[in-house]
């Protein structure tokens, strides 16, 4: 399923890719995410920080959601969209549901660790009380290339 | 499956129940969690704070894990146990796996929102790269009573 306003979603995904590149430059797995309001304002923006922060929950999505909630003064992000360069894991998919994110746009698929289209498929169970609209494959090549190069580099060390 | 050292696990679950009661007194859903090292030291301890913090990720388990990681200066809690009064949701189950928690003890089952024995069953998929030993039904009655009374009170408002 693909949305209609092409310019918006590619520019928001580009902002997420910028966060992924910044994460890579810090030695983190290059994944980035942004939260965007219905009015098109970016209210949360983060890359992975699990190593820098010694925090296994510091995935890009979790950090961007926490930032957006703090900015908006709400534990719900009703109507907001989340753009992330990689298919969310089950932890992040659960956070997206808890935050009531309306639309999820992601780049590369993650058959090894994903929890949306793979594995736990968090949004498909009746125990998931909110399901976003999901748009996959957005800027997929750029997101996947970043990750492939990062892991190839680590294996080469 | 049940562990052998009964005194330890009931006292650690009692600490989690204390966090759940403290959460209730703040108007939060009464769930509490503690992280315990192999040496028996509590290094993380929290109750739900989603409302107080305007943070949908501020479940007891996430907060206790983040606290323990900060305390130990590590993004992994290898060898540690997590005690939580309610079956973790998919977000928290994912965080438990990411933190490499060795043993998960929980109280009440959560067929409506759980992600361990219910719904997404996060630990059962090959995309989950670490699976803790799981011990359910620890101090189940106390944990379930707290939750039932809380939700009955809210419906009565």
PDB file of C-alpha atoms in Angstrom:
ATOM      1  CA  UNK A   1       0.000   0.000   0.000  1.00  0.00           C
ATOM      2  CA  UNK A   2       1.414   3.378  -0.930  1.00  0.00           C
ATOM      3  CA  UNK A   3       0.372   6.875   0.048  1.00  0.00           C
ATOM      4  CA  UNK A   4      -0.449   9.585  -2.467  1.00  0.00           C
ATOM      5  CA  UNK A   5       1.647  12.582  -1.384  1.00  0.00           C
ATOM      6  CA  UNK A   6       4.983  11.437  -2.742  1.00  0.00           C
ATOM      7  CA  UNK A   7       7.036  14.535  -2.061  1.00  0.00           C
ATOM      8  CA  UNK A   8       6.185  14.594   1.618  1.00  0.00           C
ATOM      9  CA  UNK A   9       6.990  11.030   2.412  1.00  0.00           C
ATOM     10  CA  UNK A  10      10.281  10.918   0.556  1.00  0.00           C
ATOM     11  CA  UNK A  11      11.491  14.115   2.255  1.00  0.00           C
ATOM     12  CA  UNK A  12      10.523  12.785   5.673  1.00  0.00           C
ATOM     13  CA  UNK A  13      12.284   9.500   4.924  1.00  0.00           C
ATOM     14  CA  UNK A  14      15.327  11.522   3.854  1.00  0.00           C
ATOM     15  CA  UNK A  15      15.325  13.112   7.328  1.00  0.00           C
ATOM     16  CA  UNK A  16      15.253   9.599   8.828  1.00  0.00           C
ATOM     17  CA  UNK A  17      18.139   8.558   6.547  1.00  0.00           C
ATOM     18  CA  UNK A  18      20.122  11.564   7.796  1.00  0.00           C
ATOM     19  CA  UNK A  19      19.641  10.283  11.351  1.00  0.00           C
ATOM     20  CA  UNK A  20      20.764   6.811  10.221  1.00  0.00           C
ATOM     21  CA  UNK A  21      23.957   8.276   8.718  1.00  0.00           C
ATOM     22  CA  UNK A  22      24.619  10.225  11.917  1.00  0.00           C
ATOM     23  CA  UNK A  23      24.168   7.014  13.927  1.00  0.00           C
ATOM     24  CA  UNK A  24      26.656   5.255  11.656  1.00  0.00           C
ATOM     25  CA  UNK A  25      29.208   8.012  12.233  1.00  0.00           C
ATOM     26  CA  UNK A  26      28.888   7.330  15.985  1.00  0.00           C
ATOM     27  CA  UNK A  27      29.541   3.600  15.432  1.00  0.00           C
ATOM     28  CA  UNK A  28      25.910   2.658  15.950  1.00  0.00           C
ATOM     29  CA  UNK A  29      23.812   0.411  13.705  1.00  0.00           C
ATOM     30  CA  UNK A  30      22.616   2.918  11.065  1.00  0.00           C
ATOM     31  CA  UNK A  31      18.880   3.221  11.646  1.00  0.00           C
ATOM     32  CA  UNK A  32      17.060   6.549  11.904  1.00  0.00           C
ATOM     33  CA  UNK A  33      13.498   7.656  12.581  1.00  0.00           C
ATOM     34  CA  UNK A  34      11.366  10.788  12.629  1.00  0.00           C
ATOM     35  CA  UNK A  35       7.871  11.503  13.967  1.00  0.00           C
ATOM     36  CA  UNK A  36       5.772  13.919  11.916  1.00  0.00           C
ATOM     37  CA  UNK A  37       2.487  15.563  12.926  1.00  0.00           C
ATOM     38  CA  UNK A  38      -0.546  15.738  10.635  1.00  0.00           C
ATOM     39  CA  UNK A  39       0.502  19.343   9.899  1.00  0.00           C
ATOM     40  CA  UNK A  40       3.855  18.058   8.607  1.00  0.00           C
ATOM     41  CA  UNK A  41       6.014  19.215  11.525  1.00  0.00           C
ATOM     42  CA  UNK A  42       8.859  16.934  12.631  1.00  0.00           C
ATOM     43  CA  UNK A  43       8.470  16.646  16.427  1.00  0.00           C
ATOM     44  CA  UNK A  44      10.845  13.732  17.082  1.00  0.00           C
ATOM     45  CA  UNK A  45      14.045  12.759  15.305  1.00  0.00           C
ATOM     46  CA  UNK A  46      16.673  10.229  16.368  1.00  0.00           C
ATOM     47  CA  UNK A  47      19.149   7.569  15.345  1.00  0.00           C
ATOM     48  CA  UNK A  48      20.123   4.455  17.248  1.00  0.00           C
ATOM     49  CA  UNK A  49      21.992   5.206  20.471  1.00  0.00           C
ATOM     50  CA  UNK A  50      22.162   1.776  22.159  1.00  0.00           C
ATOM     51  CA  UNK A  51      25.940   1.893  22.525  1.00  0.00           C
ATOM     52  CA  UNK A  52      26.374   5.583  23.272  1.00  0.00           C
ATOM     53  CA  UNK A  53      23.691   5.444  25.966  1.00  0.00           C
ATOM     54  CA  UNK A  54      24.286   1.879  27.230  1.00  0.00           C
ATOM     55  CA  UNK A  55      20.574   1.375  26.662  1.00  0.00           C
ATOM     56  CA  UNK A  56      19.180  -1.629  24.765  1.00  0.00           C
ATOM     57  CA  UNK A  57      15.870   0.221  24.365  1.00  0.00           C
ATOM     58  CA  UNK A  58      17.513   3.207  22.628  1.00  0.00           C
ATOM     59  CA  UNK A  59      16.402   2.239  19.120  1.00  0.00           C
ATOM     60  CA  UNK A  60      15.714   5.153  16.774  1.00  0.00           C
ATOM     61  CA  UNK A  61      11.925   4.640  16.914  1.00  0.00           C
ATOM     62  CA  UNK A  62      11.751   4.581  20.730  1.00  0.00           C
ATOM     63  CA  UNK A  63      13.867   7.731  21.030  1.00  0.00           C
ATOM     64  CA  UNK A  64      11.893   9.601  18.359  1.00  0.00           C
ATOM     65  CA  UNK A  65       8.579   8.616  19.984  1.00  0.00           C
ATOM     66  CA  UNK A  66       9.763   9.697  23.453  1.00  0.00           C
ATOM     67  CA  UNK A  67      11.005  12.983  22.046  1.00  0.00           C
ATOM     68  CA  UNK A  68       7.730  13.645  20.209  1.00  0.00           C
ATOM     69  CA  UNK A  69       5.655  12.828  23.319  1.00  0.00           C
ATOM     70  CA  UNK A  70       7.790  15.171  25.427  1.00  0.00           C
ATOM     71  CA  UNK A  71       7.447  17.895  22.795  1.00  0.00           C
ATOM     72  CA  UNK A  72       3.661  17.524  22.528  1.00  0.00           C
ATOM     73  CA  UNK A  73       3.117  16.889  26.258  1.00  0.00           C
ATOM     74  CA  UNK A  74       1.130  13.735  25.561  1.00  0.00           C
ATOM     75  CA  UNK A  75       1.601   9.988  25.917  1.00  0.00           C
ATOM     76  CA  UNK A  76      -0.289   9.550  22.632  1.00  0.00           C
ATOM     77  CA  UNK A  77       0.780  10.633  19.154  1.00  0.00           C
ATOM     78  CA  UNK A  78      -2.666  10.369  17.599  1.00  0.00           C
ATOM     79  CA  UNK A  79      -2.614  11.349  13.923  1.00  0.00           C
ATOM     80  CA  UNK A  80       1.199  11.366  13.729  1.00  0.00           C
ATOM     81  CA  UNK A  81       3.314   9.382  11.273  1.00  0.00           C
ATOM     82  CA  UNK A  82       6.577   7.604  12.038  1.00  0.00           C
ATOM     83  CA  UNK A  83       9.235   7.234   9.333  1.00  0.00           C
ATOM     84  CA  UNK A  84      11.996   4.707  10.014  1.00  0.00           C
ATOM     85  CA  UNK A  85      14.692   3.403   7.711  1.00  0.00           C
ATOM     86  CA  UNK A  86      14.319  -0.250   8.797  1.00  0.00           C
ATOM     87  CA  UNK A  87      11.340  -2.491   9.577  1.00  0.00           C
ATOM     88  CA  UNK A  88      10.715  -2.101  13.327  1.00  0.00           C
ATOM     89  CA  UNK A  89      11.545  -4.927  15.759  1.00  0.00           C
ATOM     90  CA  UNK A  90       8.813  -6.230  18.112  1.00  0.00           C
ATOM     91  CA  UNK A  91       9.862  -3.767  20.854  1.00  0.00           C
ATOM     92  CA  UNK A  92       9.492  -0.790  18.526  1.00  0.00           C
ATOM     93  CA  UNK A  93       6.314  -2.118  16.905  1.00  0.00           C
ATOM     94  CA  UNK A  94       4.833  -2.391  20.405  1.00  0.00           C
ATOM     95  CA  UNK A  95       5.883   1.196  21.164  1.00  0.00           C
ATOM     96  CA  UNK A  96       4.333   2.408  17.887  1.00  0.00           C
ATOM     97  CA  UNK A  97       1.034   0.752  18.864  1.00  0.00           C
ATOM     98  CA  UNK A  98       1.193   2.126  22.420  1.00  0.00           C
ATOM     99  CA  UNK A  99       1.835   5.649  21.087  1.00  0.00           C
ATOM    100  CA  UNK A 100      -1.175   5.360  18.736  1.00  0.00           C
ATOM    101  CA  UNK A 101       0.933   6.293  15.695  1.00  0.00           C
ATOM    102  CA  UNK A 102      -1.457   6.604  12.715  1.00  0.00           C
ATOM    103  CA  UNK A 103       0.921   5.776   9.878  1.00  0.00           C
ATOM    104  CA  UNK A 104       4.167   3.829   9.774  1.00  0.00           C
ATOM    105  CA  UNK A 105       6.495   4.277   6.785  1.00  0.00           C
ATOM    106  CA  UNK A 106       9.562   2.090   6.688  1.00  0.00           C
ATOM    107  CA  UNK A 107      12.458   1.518   4.321  1.00  0.00           C
ATOM    108  CA  UNK A 108      14.301  -1.799   4.300  1.00  0.00           C
ATOM    109  CA  UNK A 109      12.651  -5.049   5.318  1.00  0.00           C
ATOM    110  CA  UNK A 110      14.234  -6.937   8.214  1.00  0.00           C
ATOM    111  CA  UNK A 111      13.505 -10.645   7.861  1.00  0.00           C
ATOM    112  CA  UNK A 112      16.218 -11.435  10.468  1.00  0.00           C
ATOM    113  CA  UNK A 113      14.973  -9.250  13.333  1.00  0.00           C
ATOM    114  CA  UNK A 114      11.775  -7.496  12.214  1.00  0.00           C
ATOM    115  CA  UNK A 115       8.452  -7.690  14.002  1.00  0.00           C
ATOM    116  CA  UNK A 116       6.006  -6.107  11.534  1.00  0.00           C
ATOM    117  CA  UNK A 117       6.048  -8.199   8.338  1.00  0.00           C
ATOM    118  CA  UNK A 118       8.283 -10.884   9.896  1.00  0.00           C
ATOM    119  CA  UNK A 119       8.344 -13.020  13.032  1.00  0.00           C
ATOM    120  CA  UNK A 120       6.091 -11.764  15.819  1.00  0.00           C
ATOM    121  CA  UNK A 121       4.026  -9.600  13.387  1.00  0.00           C
ATOM    122  CA  UNK A 122       2.998  -7.499  16.364  1.00  0.00           C
ATOM    123  CA  UNK A 123       0.163  -5.608  14.652  1.00  0.00           C
ATOM    124  CA  UNK A 124      -1.688  -8.742  13.514  1.00  0.00           C
ATOM    125  CA  UNK A 125      -2.822 -10.025  16.924  1.00  0.00           C
ATOM    126  CA  UNK A 126      -6.004  -9.090  18.807  1.00  0.00           C
ATOM    127  CA  UNK A 127      -3.738  -8.230  21.792  1.00  0.00           C
ATOM    128  CA  UNK A 128      -2.515  -5.231  19.782  1.00  0.00           C
ATOM    129  CA  UNK A 129      -5.045  -2.509  20.556  1.00  0.00           C
ATOM    130  CA  UNK A 130      -3.977  -0.055  17.878  1.00  0.00           C
ATOM    131  CA  UNK A 131      -2.722  -0.805  14.378  1.00  0.00           C
ATOM    132  CA  UNK A 132      -1.143   1.876  12.206  1.00  0.00           C
ATOM    133  CA  UNK A 133      -1.432   1.948   8.448  1.00  0.00           C
ATOM    134  CA  UNK A 134       1.839   0.439   7.211  1.00  0.00           C
ATOM    135  CA  UNK A 135       3.725   1.586   4.093  1.00  0.00           C
ATOM    136  CA  UNK A 136       6.873  -0.421   3.371  1.00  0.00           C
ATOM    137  CA  UNK A 137       9.731  -0.105   0.898  1.00  0.00           C
ATOM    138  CA  UNK A 138      10.084   3.730   1.142  1.00  0.00           C
ATOM    139  CA  UNK A 139      13.626   4.679   0.031  1.00  0.00           C
ATOM    140  CA  UNK A 140      14.390   1.019   0.577  1.00  0.00           C
ATOM    141  CA  UNK A 141      17.585   0.915  -1.466  1.00  0.00           C
ATOM    142  CA  UNK A 142      19.270   3.780   0.403  1.00  0.00           C
ATOM    143  CA  UNK A 143      18.327   2.343   3.795  1.00  0.00           C
ATOM    144  CA  UNK A 144      19.416  -1.191   2.902  1.00  0.00           C
ATOM    145  CA  UNK A 145      22.713  -0.020   1.398  1.00  0.00           C
ATOM    146  CA  UNK A 146      23.607   1.866   4.594  1.00  0.00           C
ATOM    147  CA  UNK A 147      22.985  -1.242   6.693  1.00  0.00           C
ATOM    148  CA  UNK A 148      24.751  -3.639   4.305  1.00  0.00           C
ATOM    149  CA  UNK A 149      27.853  -1.446   4.165  1.00  0.00           C
ATOM    150  CA  UNK A 150      27.883  -1.089   7.944  1.00  0.00           C
ATOM    151  CA  UNK A 151      27.737  -4.827   8.609  1.00  0.00           C
ATOM    152  CA  UNK A 152      30.200  -5.606   5.800  1.00  0.00           C
ATOM    153  CA  UNK A 153      32.596  -3.135   7.430  1.00  0.00           C
ATOM    154  CA  UNK A 154      32.203  -4.767  10.843  1.00  0.00           C
ATOM    155  CA  UNK A 155      32.875  -8.241   9.456  1.00  0.00           C
ATOM    156  CA  UNK A 156      35.991  -6.851   7.799  1.00  0.00           C
ATOM    157  CA  UNK A 157      37.436  -5.536  11.069  1.00  0.00           C
TER     158      UNK A 157
ATOM    159  CA  UNK B   1       8.477 -24.301  35.028  1.00  0.00           C
ATOM    160  CA  UNK B   2       9.402 -23.164  38.504  1.00  0.00           C
ATOM    161  CA  UNK B   3      12.746 -22.272  40.043  1.00  0.00           C
ATOM    162  CA  UNK B   4      14.124 -23.941  43.156  1.00  0.00           C
ATOM    163  CA  UNK B   5      15.146 -21.045  45.404  1.00  0.00           C
ATOM    164  CA  UNK B   6      11.682 -20.123  46.632  1.00  0.00           C
ATOM    165  CA  UNK B   7      12.633 -17.476  49.200  1.00  0.00           C
ATOM    166  CA  UNK B   8      14.595 -15.407  46.714  1.00  0.00           C
ATOM    167  CA  UNK B   9      12.049 -15.212  43.998  1.00  0.00           C
ATOM    168  CA  UNK B  10       9.118 -14.432  46.256  1.00  0.00           C
ATOM    169  CA  UNK B  11      11.046 -11.617  47.960  1.00  0.00           C
ATOM    170  CA  UNK B  12      12.082 -10.141  44.611  1.00  0.00           C
ATOM    171  CA  UNK B  13       8.492 -10.359  43.369  1.00  0.00           C
ATOM    172  CA  UNK B  14       7.418  -8.628  46.588  1.00  0.00           C
ATOM    173  CA  UNK B  15       9.746  -5.749  45.641  1.00  0.00           C
ATOM    174  CA  UNK B  16       8.053  -5.615  42.222  1.00  0.00           C
ATOM    175  CA  UNK B  17       4.634  -5.619  43.910  1.00  0.00           C
ATOM    176  CA  UNK B  18       5.746  -2.657  46.058  1.00  0.00           C
ATOM    177  CA  UNK B  19       6.561  -0.778  42.834  1.00  0.00           C
ATOM    178  CA  UNK B  20       3.134  -1.729  41.465  1.00  0.00           C
ATOM    179  CA  UNK B  21       1.428  -0.333  44.588  1.00  0.00           C
ATOM    180  CA  UNK B  22       3.463   2.873  44.329  1.00  0.00           C
ATOM    181  CA  UNK B  23       2.403   3.191  40.669  1.00  0.00           C
ATOM    182  CA  UNK B  24      -1.233   2.766  41.698  1.00  0.00           C
ATOM    183  CA  UNK B  25      -0.902   5.534  44.265  1.00  0.00           C
ATOM    184  CA  UNK B  26       0.252   7.830  41.435  1.00  0.00           C
ATOM    185  CA  UNK B  27      -2.810   6.918  39.330  1.00  0.00           C
ATOM    186  CA  UNK B  28      -0.841   4.665  36.998  1.00  0.00           C
ATOM    187  CA  UNK B  29      -1.781   1.123  35.961  1.00  0.00           C
ATOM    188  CA  UNK B  30      -0.332  -0.896  38.873  1.00  0.00           C
ATOM    189  CA  UNK B  31       2.538  -2.855  37.361  1.00  0.00           C
ATOM    190  CA  UNK B  32       6.013  -3.032  38.897  1.00  0.00           C
ATOM    191  CA  UNK B  33       9.334  -4.595  37.943  1.00  0.00           C
ATOM    192  CA  UNK B  34      12.798  -5.168  39.364  1.00  0.00           C
ATOM    193  CA  UNK B  35      16.068  -6.319  37.769  1.00  0.00           C
ATOM    194  CA  UNK B  36      18.266  -8.547  39.926  1.00  0.00           C
ATOM    195  CA  UNK B  37      21.884  -9.572  39.287  1.00  0.00           C
ATOM    196  CA  UNK B  38      23.131 -13.140  39.642  1.00  0.00           C
ATOM    197  CA  UNK B  39      24.540 -12.056  43.040  1.00  0.00           C
ATOM    198  CA  UNK B  40      21.015 -11.109  44.137  1.00  0.00           C
ATOM    199  CA  UNK B  41      21.429  -7.321  44.020  1.00  0.00           C
ATOM    200  CA  UNK B  42      18.480  -5.233  42.796  1.00  0.00           C
ATOM    201  CA  UNK B  43      19.964  -2.870  40.194  1.00  0.00           C
ATOM    202  CA  UNK B  44      16.748  -1.591  38.614  1.00  0.00           C
ATOM    203  CA  UNK B  45      13.331  -0.989  40.175  1.00  0.00           C
ATOM    204  CA  UNK B  46      10.340   0.845  38.731  1.00  0.00           C
ATOM    205  CA  UNK B  47       6.595   1.052  38.359  1.00  0.00           C
ATOM    206  CA  UNK B  48       4.618   2.251  35.363  1.00  0.00           C
ATOM    207  CA  UNK B  49       5.066   5.966  34.682  1.00  0.00           C
ATOM    208  CA  UNK B  50       3.365   6.408  31.293  1.00  0.00           C
ATOM    209  CA  UNK B  51       1.072   9.176  32.569  1.00  0.00           C
ATOM    210  CA  UNK B  52       3.488  10.930  34.897  1.00  0.00           C
ATOM    211  CA  UNK B  53       6.169  11.041  32.197  1.00  0.00           C
ATOM    212  CA  UNK B  54       3.905  11.442  29.129  1.00  0.00           C
ATOM    213  CA  UNK B  55       5.816   8.479  27.730  1.00  0.00           C
ATOM    214  CA  UNK B  56       4.070   5.450  26.207  1.00  0.00           C
ATOM    215  CA  UNK B  57       7.308   3.454  26.538  1.00  0.00           C
ATOM    216  CA  UNK B  58       7.529   4.064  30.311  1.00  0.00           C
ATOM    217  CA  UNK B  59       6.328   0.599  31.278  1.00  0.00           C
ATOM    218  CA  UNK B  60       7.806  -0.782  34.500  1.00  0.00           C
ATOM    219  CA  UNK B  61      10.005  -3.297  32.646  1.00  0.00           C
ATOM    220  CA  UNK B  62      11.511  -0.709  30.261  1.00  0.00           C
ATOM    221  CA  UNK B  63      12.285   1.690  33.113  1.00  0.00           C
ATOM    222  CA  UNK B  64      13.810  -1.043  35.313  1.00  0.00           C
ATOM    223  CA  UNK B  65      15.961  -2.291  32.396  1.00  0.00           C
ATOM    224  CA  UNK B  66      17.167   1.224  31.537  1.00  0.00           C
ATOM    225  CA  UNK B  67      17.984   1.867  35.190  1.00  0.00           C
ATOM    226  CA  UNK B  68      19.893  -1.423  35.523  1.00  0.00           C
ATOM    227  CA  UNK B  69      21.885  -0.767  32.327  1.00  0.00           C
ATOM    228  CA  UNK B  70      22.799   2.730  33.543  1.00  0.00           C
ATOM    229  CA  UNK B  71      23.828   1.311  36.928  1.00  0.00           C
ATOM    230  CA  UNK B  72      25.977  -1.448  35.407  1.00  0.00           C
ATOM    231  CA  UNK B  73      27.298   0.692  32.524  1.00  0.00           C
ATOM    232  CA  UNK B  74      26.286  -1.911  29.945  1.00  0.00           C
ATOM    233  CA  UNK B  75      23.665  -2.295  27.242  1.00  0.00           C
ATOM    234  CA  UNK B  76      23.381  -5.978  28.189  1.00  0.00           C
ATOM    235  CA  UNK B  77      22.108  -7.474  31.430  1.00  0.00           C
ATOM    236  CA  UNK B  78      23.618 -10.917  30.871  1.00  0.00           C
ATOM    237  CA  UNK B  79      22.846 -13.249  33.779  1.00  0.00           C
ATOM    238  CA  UNK B  80      20.291 -10.894  35.327  1.00  0.00           C
ATOM    239  CA  UNK B  81      16.690 -11.749  36.173  1.00  0.00           C
ATOM    240  CA  UNK B  82      13.658  -9.525  35.668  1.00  0.00           C
ATOM    241  CA  UNK B  83      10.664  -9.804  37.990  1.00  0.00           C
ATOM    242  CA  UNK B  84       7.449  -8.152  36.837  1.00  0.00           C
ATOM    243  CA  UNK B  85       3.955  -8.359  38.277  1.00  0.00           C
ATOM    244  CA  UNK B  86       2.223  -8.751  34.879  1.00  0.00           C
ATOM    245  CA  UNK B  87       2.997 -10.714  31.710  1.00  0.00           C
ATOM    246  CA  UNK B  88       5.066  -8.352  29.528  1.00  0.00           C
ATOM    247  CA  UNK B  89       3.567  -6.810  26.385  1.00  0.00           C
ATOM    248  CA  UNK B  90       5.390  -7.231  23.019  1.00  0.00           C
ATOM    249  CA  UNK B  91       7.331  -3.973  23.537  1.00  0.00           C
ATOM    250  CA  UNK B  92       8.656  -5.116  26.901  1.00  0.00           C
ATOM    251  CA  UNK B  93       9.277  -8.696  25.744  1.00  0.00           C
ATOM    252  CA  UNK B  94      11.382  -7.236  22.913  1.00  0.00           C
ATOM    253  CA  UNK B  95      13.314  -5.100  25.404  1.00  0.00           C
ATOM    254  CA  UNK B  96      13.910  -8.144  27.639  1.00  0.00           C
ATOM    255  CA  UNK B  97      15.365 -10.029  24.664  1.00  0.00           C
ATOM    256  CA  UNK B  98      17.480  -7.043  23.574  1.00  0.00           C
ATOM    257  CA  UNK B  99      18.868  -6.695  27.116  1.00  0.00           C
ATOM    258  CA  UNK B 100      19.780 -10.401  27.199  1.00  0.00           C
ATOM    259  CA  UNK B 101      17.863 -10.947  30.457  1.00  0.00           C
ATOM    260  CA  UNK B 102      18.529 -14.552  31.544  1.00  0.00           C
ATOM    261  CA  UNK B 103      15.368 -15.237  33.552  1.00  0.00           C
ATOM    262  CA  UNK B 104      11.932 -13.672  33.430  1.00  0.00           C
ATOM    263  CA  UNK B 105       9.585 -14.163  36.396  1.00  0.00           C
ATOM    264  CA  UNK B 106       6.093 -12.779  36.043  1.00  0.00           C
ATOM    265  CA  UNK B 107       2.936 -12.707  38.133  1.00  0.00           C
ATOM    266  CA  UNK B 108      -0.452 -12.358  36.464  1.00  0.00           C
ATOM    267  CA  UNK B 109      -1.112 -13.549  32.917  1.00  0.00           C
ATOM    268  CA  UNK B 110      -2.319 -10.918  30.449  1.00  0.00           C
ATOM    269  CA  UNK B 111      -4.396 -12.595  27.741  1.00  0.00           C
ATOM    270  CA  UNK B 112      -5.734  -9.163  26.631  1.00  0.00           C
ATOM    271  CA  UNK B 113      -2.407  -7.377  26.014  1.00  0.00           C
ATOM    272  CA  UNK B 114       0.419  -9.825  26.748  1.00  0.00           C
ATOM    273  CA  UNK B 115       3.144 -10.771  24.301  1.00  0.00           C
ATOM    274  CA  UNK B 116       4.874 -13.732  25.984  1.00  0.00           C
ATOM    275  CA  UNK B 117       2.283 -16.514  26.415  1.00  0.00           C
ATOM    276  CA  UNK B 118      -0.355 -14.620  24.394  1.00  0.00           C
ATOM    277  CA  UNK B 119      -0.645 -12.884  21.035  1.00  0.00           C
ATOM    278  CA  UNK B 120       2.699 -12.049  19.438  1.00  0.00           C
ATOM    279  CA  UNK B 121       4.579 -14.587  21.655  1.00  0.00           C
ATOM    280  CA  UNK B 122       7.735 -12.604  20.994  1.00  0.00           C
ATOM    281  CA  UNK B 123      10.200 -15.215  22.322  1.00  0.00           C
ATOM    282  CA  UNK B 124       8.956 -18.019  20.069  1.00  0.00           C
ATOM    283  CA  UNK B 125      10.126 -16.651  16.694  1.00  0.00           C
ATOM    284  CA  UNK B 126      13.536 -17.161  15.052  1.00  0.00           C
ATOM    285  CA  UNK B 127      13.722 -13.335  14.723  1.00  0.00           C
ATOM    286  CA  UNK B 128      14.116 -13.211  18.525  1.00  0.00           C
ATOM    287  CA  UNK B 129      17.845 -13.635  19.062  1.00  0.00           C
ATOM    288  CA  UNK B 130      17.757 -14.217  22.810  1.00  0.00           C
ATOM    289  CA  UNK B 131      15.138 -16.073  24.826  1.00  0.00           C
ATOM    290  CA  UNK B 132      15.044 -15.918  28.612  1.00  0.00           C
ATOM    291  CA  UNK B 133      13.886 -18.776  30.798  1.00  0.00           C
ATOM    292  CA  UNK B 134      10.295 -17.891  31.693  1.00  0.00           C
ATOM    293  CA  UNK B 135       8.643 -18.589  35.057  1.00  0.00           C
ATOM    294  CA  UNK B 136       4.988 -17.550  35.237  1.00  0.00           C
ATOM    295  CA  UNK B 137       2.388 -17.349  37.998  1.00  0.00           C
ATOM    296  CA  UNK B 138       4.757 -15.984  40.702  1.00  0.00           C
ATOM    297  CA  UNK B 139       2.630 -14.211  43.370  1.00  0.00           C
ATOM    298  CA  UNK B 140      -0.058 -14.239  40.705  1.00  0.00           C
ATOM    299  CA  UNK B 141      -2.989 -13.628  43.034  1.00  0.00           C
ATOM    300  CA  UNK B 142      -1.517 -10.474  44.597  1.00  0.00           C
ATOM    301  CA  UNK B 143      -0.584  -9.031  41.202  1.00  0.00           C
ATOM    302  CA  UNK B 144      -3.941  -9.854  39.619  1.00  0.00           C
ATOM    303  CA  UNK B 145      -5.908  -8.458  42.588  1.00  0.00           C
ATOM    304  CA  UNK B 146      -4.082  -5.127  42.363  1.00  0.00           C
ATOM    305  CA  UNK B 147      -4.927  -4.818  38.660  1.00  0.00           C
ATOM    306  CA  UNK B 148      -8.537  -5.967  39.052  1.00  0.00           C
ATOM    307  CA  UNK B 149      -9.196  -3.487  41.865  1.00  0.00           C
ATOM    308  CA  UNK B 150      -7.578  -0.681  39.856  1.00  0.00           C
ATOM    309  CA  UNK B 151      -9.689  -1.255  36.748  1.00  0.00           C
ATOM    310  CA  UNK B 152     -12.872  -1.836  38.808  1.00  0.00           C
ATOM    311  CA  UNK B 153     -12.215   1.527  40.493  1.00  0.00           C
ATOM    312  CA  UNK B 154     -11.755   3.279  37.147  1.00  0.00           C
ATOM    313  CA  UNK B 155     -14.988   1.824  35.770  1.00  0.00           C
ATOM    314  CA  UNK B 156     -16.765   3.029  38.922  1.00  0.00           C
ATOM    315  CA  UNK B 157     -15.670   6.658  38.439  1.00  0.00           C
TER     316      UNK B 157
END
